[in-house]
Coordinates of C-alpha atoms and ligand atoms in Angstrom, one line a residue:
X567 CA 10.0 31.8 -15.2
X568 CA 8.4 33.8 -12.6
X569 CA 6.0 32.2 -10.2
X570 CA 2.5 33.1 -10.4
X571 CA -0.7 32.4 -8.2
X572 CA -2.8 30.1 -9.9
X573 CA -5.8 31.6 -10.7
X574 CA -8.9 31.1 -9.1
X575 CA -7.7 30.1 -5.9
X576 CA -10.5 30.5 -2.7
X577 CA -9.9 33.1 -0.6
X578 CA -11.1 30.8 2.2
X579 CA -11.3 26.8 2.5
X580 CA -14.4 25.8 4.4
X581 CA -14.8 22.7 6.1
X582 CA -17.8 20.5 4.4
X583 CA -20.5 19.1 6.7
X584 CA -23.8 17.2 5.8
X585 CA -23.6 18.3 1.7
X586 CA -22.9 21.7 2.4
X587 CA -19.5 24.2 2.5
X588 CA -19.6 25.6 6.4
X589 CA -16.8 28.1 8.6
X590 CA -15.6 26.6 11.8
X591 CA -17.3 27.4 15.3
X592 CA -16.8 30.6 15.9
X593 CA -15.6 31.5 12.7
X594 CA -11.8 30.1 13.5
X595 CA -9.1 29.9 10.7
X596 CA -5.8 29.2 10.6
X597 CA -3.5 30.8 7.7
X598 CA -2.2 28.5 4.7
X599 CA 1.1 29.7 3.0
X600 CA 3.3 28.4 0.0
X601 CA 6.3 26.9 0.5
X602 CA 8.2 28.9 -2.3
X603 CA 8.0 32.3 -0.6
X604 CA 6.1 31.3 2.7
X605 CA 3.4 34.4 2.2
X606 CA 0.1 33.4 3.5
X607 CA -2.3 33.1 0.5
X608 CA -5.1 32.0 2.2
X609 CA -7.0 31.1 5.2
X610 CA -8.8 27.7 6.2
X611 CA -11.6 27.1 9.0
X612 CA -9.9 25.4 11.8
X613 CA -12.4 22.8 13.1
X614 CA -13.0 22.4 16.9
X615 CA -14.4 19.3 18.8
X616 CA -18.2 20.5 18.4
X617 CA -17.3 20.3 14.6
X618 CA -16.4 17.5 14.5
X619 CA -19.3 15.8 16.3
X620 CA -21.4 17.8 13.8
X621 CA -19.7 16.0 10.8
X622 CA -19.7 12.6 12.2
X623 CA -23.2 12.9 13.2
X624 CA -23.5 13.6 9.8
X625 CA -21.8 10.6 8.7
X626 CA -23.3 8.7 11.2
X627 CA -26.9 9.5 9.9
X628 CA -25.5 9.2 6.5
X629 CA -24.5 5.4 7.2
X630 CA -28.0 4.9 9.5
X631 CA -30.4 6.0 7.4
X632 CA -29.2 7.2 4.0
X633 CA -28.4 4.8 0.6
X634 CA -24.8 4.5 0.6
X635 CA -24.6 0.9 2.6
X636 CA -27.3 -0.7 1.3
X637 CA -26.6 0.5 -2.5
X638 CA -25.5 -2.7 -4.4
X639 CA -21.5 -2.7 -5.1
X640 CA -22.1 -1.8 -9.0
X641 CA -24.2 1.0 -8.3
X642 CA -21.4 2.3 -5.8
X643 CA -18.6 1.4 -8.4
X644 CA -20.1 3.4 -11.0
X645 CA -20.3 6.3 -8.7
X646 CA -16.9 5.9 -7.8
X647 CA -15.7 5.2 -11.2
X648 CA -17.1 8.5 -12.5
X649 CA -15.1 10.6 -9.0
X650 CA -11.8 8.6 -11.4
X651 CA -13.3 10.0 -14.7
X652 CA -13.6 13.9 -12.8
X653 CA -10.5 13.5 -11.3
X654 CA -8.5 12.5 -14.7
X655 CA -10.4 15.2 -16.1
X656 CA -9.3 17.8 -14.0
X657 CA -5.0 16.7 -13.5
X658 CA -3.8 19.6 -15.1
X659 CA -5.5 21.3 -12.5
X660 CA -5.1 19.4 -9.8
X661 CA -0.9 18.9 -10.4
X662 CA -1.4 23.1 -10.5
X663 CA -2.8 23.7 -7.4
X664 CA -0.9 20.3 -5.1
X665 CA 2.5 21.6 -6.4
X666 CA 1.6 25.7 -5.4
X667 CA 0.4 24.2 -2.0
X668 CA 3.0 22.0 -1.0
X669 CA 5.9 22.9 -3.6
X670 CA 6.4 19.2 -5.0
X671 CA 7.5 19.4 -9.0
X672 CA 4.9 20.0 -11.4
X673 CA 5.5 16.7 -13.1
X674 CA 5.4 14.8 -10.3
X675 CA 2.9 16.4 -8.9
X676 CA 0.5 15.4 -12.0
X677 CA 2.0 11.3 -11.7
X678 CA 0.1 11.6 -8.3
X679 CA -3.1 12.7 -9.5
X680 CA -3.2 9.9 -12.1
X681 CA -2.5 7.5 -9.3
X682 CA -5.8 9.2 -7.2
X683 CA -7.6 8.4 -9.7
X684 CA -6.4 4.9 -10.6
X685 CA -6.9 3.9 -6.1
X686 CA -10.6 5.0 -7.1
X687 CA -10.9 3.0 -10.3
X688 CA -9.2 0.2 -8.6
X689 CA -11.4 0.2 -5.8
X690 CA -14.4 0.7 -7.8
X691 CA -13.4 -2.9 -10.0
X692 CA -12.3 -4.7 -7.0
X693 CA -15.6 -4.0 -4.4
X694 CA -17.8 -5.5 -7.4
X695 CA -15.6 -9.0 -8.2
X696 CA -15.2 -9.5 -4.3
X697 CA -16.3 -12.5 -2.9
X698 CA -16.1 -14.9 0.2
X699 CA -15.4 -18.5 0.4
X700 CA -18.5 -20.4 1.8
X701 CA -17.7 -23.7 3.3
X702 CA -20.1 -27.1 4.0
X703 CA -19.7 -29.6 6.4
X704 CA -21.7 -32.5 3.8
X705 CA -25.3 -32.6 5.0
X706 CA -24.8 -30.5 8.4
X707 CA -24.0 -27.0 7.7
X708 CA -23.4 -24.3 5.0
X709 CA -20.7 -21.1 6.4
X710 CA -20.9 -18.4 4.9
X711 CA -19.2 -14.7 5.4
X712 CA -21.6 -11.8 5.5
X713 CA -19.4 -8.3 4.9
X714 CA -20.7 -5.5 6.2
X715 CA -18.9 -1.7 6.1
X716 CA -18.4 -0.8 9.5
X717 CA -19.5 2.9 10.0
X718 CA -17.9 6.0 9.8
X719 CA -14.6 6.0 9.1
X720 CA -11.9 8.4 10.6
X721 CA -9.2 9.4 7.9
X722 CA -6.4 11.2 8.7
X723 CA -3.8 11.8 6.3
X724 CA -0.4 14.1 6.0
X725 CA 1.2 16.5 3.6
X726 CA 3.6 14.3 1.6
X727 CA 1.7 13.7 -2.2
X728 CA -1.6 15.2 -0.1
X729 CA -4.7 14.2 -2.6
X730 CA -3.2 11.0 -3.7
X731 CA -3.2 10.1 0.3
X732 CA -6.4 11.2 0.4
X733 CA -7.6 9.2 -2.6
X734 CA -5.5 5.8 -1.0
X735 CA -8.0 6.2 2.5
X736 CA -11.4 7.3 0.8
X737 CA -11.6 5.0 -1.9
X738 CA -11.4 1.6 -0.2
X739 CA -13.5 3.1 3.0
X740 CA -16.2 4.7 0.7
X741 CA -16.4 1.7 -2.2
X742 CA -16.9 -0.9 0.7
X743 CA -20.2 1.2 1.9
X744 CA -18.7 3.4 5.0
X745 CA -19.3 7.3 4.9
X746 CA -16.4 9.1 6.4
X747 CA -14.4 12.2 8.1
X748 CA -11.7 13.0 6.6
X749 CA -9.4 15.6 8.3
X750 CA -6.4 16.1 6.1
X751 CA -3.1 18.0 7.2
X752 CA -3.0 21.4 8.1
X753 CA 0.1 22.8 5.9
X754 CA -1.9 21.4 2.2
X755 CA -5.0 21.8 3.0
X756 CA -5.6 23.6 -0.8
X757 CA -6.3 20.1 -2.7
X758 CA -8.2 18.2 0.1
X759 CA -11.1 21.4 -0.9
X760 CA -11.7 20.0 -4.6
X761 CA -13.1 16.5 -3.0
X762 CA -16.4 18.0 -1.7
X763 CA -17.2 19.2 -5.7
X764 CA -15.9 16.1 -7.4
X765 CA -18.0 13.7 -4.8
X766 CA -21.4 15.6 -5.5
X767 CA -20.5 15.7 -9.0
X768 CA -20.4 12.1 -9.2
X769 CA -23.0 11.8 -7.6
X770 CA -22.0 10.6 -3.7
X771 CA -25.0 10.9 -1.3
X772 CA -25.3 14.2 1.2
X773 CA -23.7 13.4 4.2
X774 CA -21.4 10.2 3.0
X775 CA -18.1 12.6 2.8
X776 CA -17.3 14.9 5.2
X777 CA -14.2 17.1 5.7
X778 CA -12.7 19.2 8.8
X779 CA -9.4 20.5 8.5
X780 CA -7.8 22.3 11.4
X781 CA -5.2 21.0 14.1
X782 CA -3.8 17.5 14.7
X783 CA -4.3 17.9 18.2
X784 CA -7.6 19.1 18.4
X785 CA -9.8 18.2 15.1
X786 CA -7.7 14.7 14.2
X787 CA -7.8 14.2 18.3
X788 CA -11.7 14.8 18.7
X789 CA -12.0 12.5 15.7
X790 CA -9.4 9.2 17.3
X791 CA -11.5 9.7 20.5
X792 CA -15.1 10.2 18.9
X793 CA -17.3 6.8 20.1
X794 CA -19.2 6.9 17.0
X795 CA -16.4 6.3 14.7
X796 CA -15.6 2.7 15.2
X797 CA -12.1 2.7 13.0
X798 CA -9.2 5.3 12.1
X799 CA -6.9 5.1 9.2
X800 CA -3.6 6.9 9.9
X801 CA -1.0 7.8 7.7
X802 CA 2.1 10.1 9.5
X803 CA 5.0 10.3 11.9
X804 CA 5.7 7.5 13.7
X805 CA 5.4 9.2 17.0
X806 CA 1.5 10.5 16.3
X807 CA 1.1 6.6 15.4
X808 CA 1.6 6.0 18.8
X809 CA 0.2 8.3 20.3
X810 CA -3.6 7.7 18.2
X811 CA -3.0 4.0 19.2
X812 CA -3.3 5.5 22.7
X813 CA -6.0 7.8 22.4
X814 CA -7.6 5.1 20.6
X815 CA -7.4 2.3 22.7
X816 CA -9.9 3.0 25.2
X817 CA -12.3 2.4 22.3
X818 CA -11.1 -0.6 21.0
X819 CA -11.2 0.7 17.3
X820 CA -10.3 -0.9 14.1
X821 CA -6.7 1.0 13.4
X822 CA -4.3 0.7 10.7
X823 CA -1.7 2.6 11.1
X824 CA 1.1 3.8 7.8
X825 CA 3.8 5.7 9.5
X826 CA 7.8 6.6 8.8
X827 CA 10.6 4.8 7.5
X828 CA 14.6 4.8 7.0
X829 CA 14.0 2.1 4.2
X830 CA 17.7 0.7 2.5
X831 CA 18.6 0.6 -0.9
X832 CA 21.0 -2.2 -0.7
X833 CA 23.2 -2.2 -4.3
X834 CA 25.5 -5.1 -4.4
X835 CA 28.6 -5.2 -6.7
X836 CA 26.8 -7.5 -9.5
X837 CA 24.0 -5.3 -9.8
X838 CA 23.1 -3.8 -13.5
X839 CA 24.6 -0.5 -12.1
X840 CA 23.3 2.5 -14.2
X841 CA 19.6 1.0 -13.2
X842 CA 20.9 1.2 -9.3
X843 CA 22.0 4.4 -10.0
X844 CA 19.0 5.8 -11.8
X845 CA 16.8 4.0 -8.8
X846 CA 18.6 5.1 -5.9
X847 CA 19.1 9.2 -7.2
X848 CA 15.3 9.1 -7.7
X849 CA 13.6 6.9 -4.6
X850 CA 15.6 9.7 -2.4
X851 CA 15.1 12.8 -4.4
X852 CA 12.2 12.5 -6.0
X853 CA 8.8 14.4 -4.0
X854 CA 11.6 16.8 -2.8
X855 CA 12.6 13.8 -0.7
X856 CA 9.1 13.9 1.6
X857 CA 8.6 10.7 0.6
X858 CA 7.7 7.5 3.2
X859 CA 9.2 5.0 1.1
X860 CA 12.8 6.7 -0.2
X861 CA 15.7 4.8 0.0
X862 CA 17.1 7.2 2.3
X863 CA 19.9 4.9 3.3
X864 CA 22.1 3.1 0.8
X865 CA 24.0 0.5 1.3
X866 CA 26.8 -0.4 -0.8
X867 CA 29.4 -3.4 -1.5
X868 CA 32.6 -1.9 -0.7
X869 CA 34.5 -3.2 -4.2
X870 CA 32.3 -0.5 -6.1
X871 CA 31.6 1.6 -3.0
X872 CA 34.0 4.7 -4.1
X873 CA 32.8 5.1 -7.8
X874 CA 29.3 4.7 -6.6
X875 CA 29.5 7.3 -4.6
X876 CA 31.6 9.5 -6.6
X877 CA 28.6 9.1 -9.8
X878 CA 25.9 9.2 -7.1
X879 CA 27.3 12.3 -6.2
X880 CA 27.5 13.6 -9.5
X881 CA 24.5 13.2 -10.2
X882 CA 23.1 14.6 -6.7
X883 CA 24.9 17.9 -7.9
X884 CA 23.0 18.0 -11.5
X885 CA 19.5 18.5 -10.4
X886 CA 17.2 20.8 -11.3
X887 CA 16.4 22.6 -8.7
X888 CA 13.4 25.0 -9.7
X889 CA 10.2 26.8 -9.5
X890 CA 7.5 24.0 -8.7
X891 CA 5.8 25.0 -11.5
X892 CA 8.6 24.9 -14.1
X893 CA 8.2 20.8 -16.1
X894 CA 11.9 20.7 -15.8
X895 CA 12.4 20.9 -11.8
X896 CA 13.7 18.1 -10.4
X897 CA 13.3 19.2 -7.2
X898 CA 11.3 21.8 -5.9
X899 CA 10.5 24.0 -2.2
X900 CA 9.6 21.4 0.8
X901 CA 6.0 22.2 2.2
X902 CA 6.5 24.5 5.3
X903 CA 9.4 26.6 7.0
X904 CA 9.3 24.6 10.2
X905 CA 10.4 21.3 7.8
X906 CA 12.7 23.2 6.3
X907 CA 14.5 24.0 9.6
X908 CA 13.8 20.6 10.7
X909 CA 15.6 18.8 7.4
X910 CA 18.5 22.0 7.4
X911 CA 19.3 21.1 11.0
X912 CA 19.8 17.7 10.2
X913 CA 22.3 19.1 7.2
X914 CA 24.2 20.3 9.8
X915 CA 24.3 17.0 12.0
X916 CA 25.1 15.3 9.1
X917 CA 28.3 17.7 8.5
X918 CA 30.0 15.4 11.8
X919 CA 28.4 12.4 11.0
X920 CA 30.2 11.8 7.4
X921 CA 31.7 12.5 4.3
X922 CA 29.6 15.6 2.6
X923 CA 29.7 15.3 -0.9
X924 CA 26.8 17.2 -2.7
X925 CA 25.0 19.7 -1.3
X926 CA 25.1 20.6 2.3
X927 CA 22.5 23.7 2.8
X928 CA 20.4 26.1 0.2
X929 CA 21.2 25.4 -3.5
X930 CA 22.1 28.6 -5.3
X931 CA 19.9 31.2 -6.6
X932 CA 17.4 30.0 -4.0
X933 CA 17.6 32.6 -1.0
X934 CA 14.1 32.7 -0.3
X935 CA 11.5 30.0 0.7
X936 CA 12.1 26.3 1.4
X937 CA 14.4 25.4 -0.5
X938 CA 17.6 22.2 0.0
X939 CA 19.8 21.3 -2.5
X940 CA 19.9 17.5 -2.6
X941 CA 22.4 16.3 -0.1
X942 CA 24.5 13.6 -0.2
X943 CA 26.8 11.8 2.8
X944 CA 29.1 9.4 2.7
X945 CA 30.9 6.8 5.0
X946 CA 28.2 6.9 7.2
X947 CA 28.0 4.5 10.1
X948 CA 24.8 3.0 11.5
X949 CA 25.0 5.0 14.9
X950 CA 24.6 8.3 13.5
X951 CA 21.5 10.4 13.3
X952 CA 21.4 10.7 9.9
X953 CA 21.3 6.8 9.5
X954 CA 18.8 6.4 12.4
X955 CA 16.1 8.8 11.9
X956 CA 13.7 9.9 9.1
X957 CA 14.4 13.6 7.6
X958 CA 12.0 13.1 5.1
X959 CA 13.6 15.8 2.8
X960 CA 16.6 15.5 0.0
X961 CA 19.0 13.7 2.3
X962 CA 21.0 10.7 1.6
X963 CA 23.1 9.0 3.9
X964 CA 25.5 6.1 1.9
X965 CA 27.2 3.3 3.8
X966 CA 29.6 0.2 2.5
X967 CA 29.6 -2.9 3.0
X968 CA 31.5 -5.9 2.9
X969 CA 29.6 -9.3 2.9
X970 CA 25.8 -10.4 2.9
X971 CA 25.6 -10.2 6.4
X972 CA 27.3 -7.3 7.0
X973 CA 24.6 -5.5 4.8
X974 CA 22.0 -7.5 6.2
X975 CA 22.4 -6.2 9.5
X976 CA 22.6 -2.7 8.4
X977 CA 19.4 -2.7 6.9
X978 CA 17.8 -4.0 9.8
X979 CA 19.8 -1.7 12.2
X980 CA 17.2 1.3 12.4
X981 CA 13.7 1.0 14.5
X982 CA 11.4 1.8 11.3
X983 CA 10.9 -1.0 8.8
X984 CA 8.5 0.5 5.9
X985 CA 10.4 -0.9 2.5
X986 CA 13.3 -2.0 1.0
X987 CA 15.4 -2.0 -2.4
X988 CA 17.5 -4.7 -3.6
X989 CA 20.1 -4.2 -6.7
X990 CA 21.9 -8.0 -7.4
X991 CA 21.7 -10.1 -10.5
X992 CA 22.1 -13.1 -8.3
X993 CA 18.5 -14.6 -7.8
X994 CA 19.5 -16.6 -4.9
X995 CA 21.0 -13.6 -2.9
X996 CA 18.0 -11.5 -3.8
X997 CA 15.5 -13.3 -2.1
X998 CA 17.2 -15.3 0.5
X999 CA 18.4 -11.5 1.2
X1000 CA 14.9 -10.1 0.5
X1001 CA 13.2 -12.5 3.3
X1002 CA 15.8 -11.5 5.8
X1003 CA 15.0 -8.2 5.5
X1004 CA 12.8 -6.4 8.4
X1005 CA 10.1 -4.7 6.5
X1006 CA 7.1 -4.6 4.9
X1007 CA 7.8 -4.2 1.2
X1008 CA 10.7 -5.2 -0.2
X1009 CA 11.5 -4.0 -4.6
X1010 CA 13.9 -6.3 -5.9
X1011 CA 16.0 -4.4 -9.1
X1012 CA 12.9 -2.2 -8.9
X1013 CA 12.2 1.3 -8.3
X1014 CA 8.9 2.0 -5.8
X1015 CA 6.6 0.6 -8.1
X1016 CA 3.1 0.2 -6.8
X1017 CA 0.3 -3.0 -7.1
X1018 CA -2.6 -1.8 -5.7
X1019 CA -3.4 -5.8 -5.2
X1020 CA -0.5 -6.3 -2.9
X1021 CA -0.4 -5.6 0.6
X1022 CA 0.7 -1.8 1.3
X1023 CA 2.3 -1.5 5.0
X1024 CA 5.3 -1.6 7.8
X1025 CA 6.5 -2.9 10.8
X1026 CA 8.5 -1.9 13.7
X1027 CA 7.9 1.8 13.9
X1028 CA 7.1 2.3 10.7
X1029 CA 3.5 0.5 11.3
X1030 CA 0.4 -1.7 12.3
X1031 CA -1.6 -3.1 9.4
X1032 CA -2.1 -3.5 5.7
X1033 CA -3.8 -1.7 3.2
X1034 CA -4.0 -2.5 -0.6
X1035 CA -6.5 -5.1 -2.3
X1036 CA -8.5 -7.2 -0.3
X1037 CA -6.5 -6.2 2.7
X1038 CA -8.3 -2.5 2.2
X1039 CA -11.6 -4.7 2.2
X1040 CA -10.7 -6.2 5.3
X1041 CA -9.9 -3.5 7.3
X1042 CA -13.3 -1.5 6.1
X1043 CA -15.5 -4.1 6.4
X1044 CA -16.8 -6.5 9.6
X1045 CA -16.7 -10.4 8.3
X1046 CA -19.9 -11.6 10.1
X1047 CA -19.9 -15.0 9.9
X1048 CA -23.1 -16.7 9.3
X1049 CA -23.4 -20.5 10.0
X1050 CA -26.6 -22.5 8.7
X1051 CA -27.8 -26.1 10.2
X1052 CA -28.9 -28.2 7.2
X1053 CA -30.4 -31.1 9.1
X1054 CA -31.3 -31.2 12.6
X1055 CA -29.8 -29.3 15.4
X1056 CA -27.0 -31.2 16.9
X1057 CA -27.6 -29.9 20.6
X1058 CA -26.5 -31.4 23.7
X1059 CA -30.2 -32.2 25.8
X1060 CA -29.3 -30.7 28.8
X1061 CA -32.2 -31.1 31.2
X1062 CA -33.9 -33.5 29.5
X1063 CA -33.6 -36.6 31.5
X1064 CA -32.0 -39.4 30.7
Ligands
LIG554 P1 2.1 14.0 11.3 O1 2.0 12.7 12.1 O2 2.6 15.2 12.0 O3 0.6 14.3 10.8 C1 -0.2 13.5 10.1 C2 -1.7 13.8 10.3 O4 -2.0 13.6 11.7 C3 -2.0 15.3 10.0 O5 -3.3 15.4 9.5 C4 -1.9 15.9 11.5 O6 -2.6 17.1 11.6 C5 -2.6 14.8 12.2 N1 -2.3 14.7 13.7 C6 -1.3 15.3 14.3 N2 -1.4 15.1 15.7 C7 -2.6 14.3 15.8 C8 -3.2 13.8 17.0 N3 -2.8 14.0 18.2 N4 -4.4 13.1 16.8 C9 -4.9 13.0 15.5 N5 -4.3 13.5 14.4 C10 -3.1 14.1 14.6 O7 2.8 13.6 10.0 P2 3.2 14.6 8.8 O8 2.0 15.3 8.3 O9 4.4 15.4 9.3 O10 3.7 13.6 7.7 C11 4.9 13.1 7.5 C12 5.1 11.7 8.1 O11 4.2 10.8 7.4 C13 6.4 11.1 7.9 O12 6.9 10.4 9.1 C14 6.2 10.1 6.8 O13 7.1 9.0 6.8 C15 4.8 9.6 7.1 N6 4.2 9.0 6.0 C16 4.0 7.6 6.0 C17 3.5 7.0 4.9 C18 3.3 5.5 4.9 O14 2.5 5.1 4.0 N7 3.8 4.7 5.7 C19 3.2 7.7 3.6 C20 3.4 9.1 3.8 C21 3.9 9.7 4.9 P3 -1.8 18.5 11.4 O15 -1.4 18.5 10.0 O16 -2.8 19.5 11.7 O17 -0.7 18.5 12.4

């Protein structure tokens, strides 16, 4: 199969400001490449600060003056329902253009833009059934909760599954009544450049979306420190968490915060284990390994611990590696040659660290572009690197164990704390172990299988908040609090006499 342009790509992405399609100050652009033979195939405006102010002035007078807030939910649901509708329409499309951008498998590529579309049709159901609680005191008072979208909303957003982590920050922030900036990341910008058409399409108000693409460190920095954007939604490295958090403090602004992990897969000697095995090879390998949630660590009970890792090993070597555009590649290029040197030099660290037994460097046939073959390491122990720190690429590091405790502490022995996966038939075990696990989501005999009602998040370094469901609400909305006297004011008579 050889690997040809999509057609109709633009031969420059523009940034959109106010309803319209406009170049950077000065005419500034930075070049975008693909990942499978790093050529540059186009270019993109690179946004400074006094763009920025322009678009969230935009959004600013968007939320002030224009409909968006004040529409009733339904009218915003339909709106929002119809971005689903143009977004299902257009997958095939879509999958075409993320996978030549970022080099994620075709087929996976086209799972993720079904799930954009399903956060918007979520989002669109949920902002018309919500509701608050009022409470009475009997005869004195009536409490009641009046939500209000809070402004203009800051997303930021990385290169791992690009429109689909677009689609999880603007469809809560828009379906609750905020406009917004998005600035998306600089190596896949290609996708983030359908959203302006499918917005006006459906119908979303001049001024209500706005997009700047351009550097972390000077568009998503002007953005963090703009005063008129009251809360910033994060999703990257751990590190840039931080440092936002910073720059964001001095503000005091509404921040949530989705950022790396090391998550376990912990399989335990009664587990069902083909499913384990099915589970583990694809939470790791699967979206070329960029992935927040993989399973990049697993644990295993020592009485199983050398035929696991022989078949996990096995299987490791029969990917399909391939063209991203090819339906049977398994996995594809990663996104940019600096990750690629970033993911190959931990290869190399892992060489000292433990047991190689698949992979190790470029797959064959592949001696161009970004390309790892899916690497597997065994008897790994919890000091090294490649158990500590996130490669976010087709790296596995596997461990044994010998009791619940022992693998308990393993799990928790890294600083990021994004997910989990548990493999035991033993109900008991699986949540008393599930509970003493350090992280935010925890699958039990599950793959990474997504409820958009349950809360989506991390702690330690791997985060600050929680999106998903009424939590999204929450974070995008202010809950004024409105409290009523029914009968007569019960006030104190200060200076009244006696
Ligand atoms: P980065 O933190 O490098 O970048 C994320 C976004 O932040 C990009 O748009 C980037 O712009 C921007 N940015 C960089 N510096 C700043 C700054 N100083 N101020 C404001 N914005 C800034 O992450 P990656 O793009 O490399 O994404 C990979 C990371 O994301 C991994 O750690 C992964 O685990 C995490 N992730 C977490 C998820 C979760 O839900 N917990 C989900 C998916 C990924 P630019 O691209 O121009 O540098």
């Amino acid at each position: 199969m050889t690997y040809e342009k999509p057609a109709d790509l633009p031969d420059k992405i523009q940034l959109f400001i106010d309803g319209e399609f406009v170049d950077a100050e000065g005419g500034a652009q930075f070049d975008v490449i693909e990942p499978v033979s790093n050529e540059v195939y186009t270019r993109a405006a690179s946004a400074s600060k006094a763009d920025v102010d322009r678009a969230v002035a935009a959004a600013k007078r968007a939320f002030d003056e224009g409909p968006w807030p004040k529409m009733l939910p339904r009218e915003r649901s339909r709106i929002l329902h119809k971005v689903a509708d143009i977004v299902e329409s257009r997958d095939d499309r879509l999958a075409l253009i993320e996978s030549w951008d970022s080099g994620l498998p075709i087929t996976q590529a086209k799972g993720q833009a079904r799930r954009a579309a399903e956060n918007f049709r979520f989002f669109a159901d949920l902002i018309v059934a919500e509701h608050d609680n009022v409470t009475k005191v009997p005869g004195r008072q009536i409490n009641y909760v009046n939500r209000k979208p809070k402004g203009v909303a800051g997303l930021i957003t990385p290169w791992n599954v690009p429109f689909m982590q677009e689609s999880w920050k603007l469809a809560p922030a828009l379906a609750t009544g905020n406009t917004v900036v998005l600035k998306p990341a600089s190596y896949t910008p290609l996708s983030a450049a359908l959203w302006p058409e499918i917005f006006r399409e459906a119908g979303v108000p001049d001024g209500v979306f706005n997009l700047i693409l351009g550097s972390g460190g000077v568009a998503g920095d002007a953005l963090v420190k703009h005063p008129d954007v009251p809360l910033i939604s994060f999703t990257g490295d751990s590190s840039t968490g931080a440092m936002i958090s910073t720059n964001a403090s001095p503000f005091l602004k509404g921040l949530s915060l989705e950022l790396g992990g090391k998550s376990p897969s912990v399989v335990f000697a009664d587990a069902d284990l083909e499913e384990a095995l099915d589970a583990t090879v694809f939470s790791v390998f699967s979206l070329n390994g960029e992935r927040c949630t993989a399973g990049s660590r697993v644990l295993v009970e020592r009485s199983i611990y050398d035929d696991f890792v022989a078949r996990y090993a096995e299987r490791a070597k029969n990917i399909v590696i391939g063209l991203p555009n090819d339906p049977k590649t398994e996995v594809g290029a990663l996104v940019h040659p600096s990750h690629f040197e970033k993911v190959m030099s931990y290869v190399e660290i892992g060489k000292s660290e433990g047991r190689l037994v698949a992979g190790g460097g470029r797959p064959e046939g592949f001696p161009e572009g970004n390309y790892v073959a899916p690497t597997v390491f065994a008897d790994v122990k919890p000091e090294a690197r490649i158990f500590q720190e996130e490669i976010f690429g087709p790296v596995v590091a596997i461990t044994p164990f010998d009791t619940d405790e022992e693998a308990l502490k393993l799990a928790n022995d890294t600083k990021y704390g994004l997910a989990a996966y548990v493999w035991t038939s033993n109900l008991k075990r699986a949540h008393n172990f599930a509970h003493g696990i350090e992280s935010g989501m925890v699958w039990l005999n599950s793959n990474n299988v997504r409820d958009l009602r349950t809360p989506f998040g991390g702690v330690k370094a791997s985060g600050l908040g929680r999106e998903g469901g009424y939590r999204s609400v929450d974070f995008y909305t202010t809950a004024q609090s409105i409290q009523i006297t029914l009968n007569e004011a019960h006030s104190p008579r200060f200076g009244a006499g006696s």
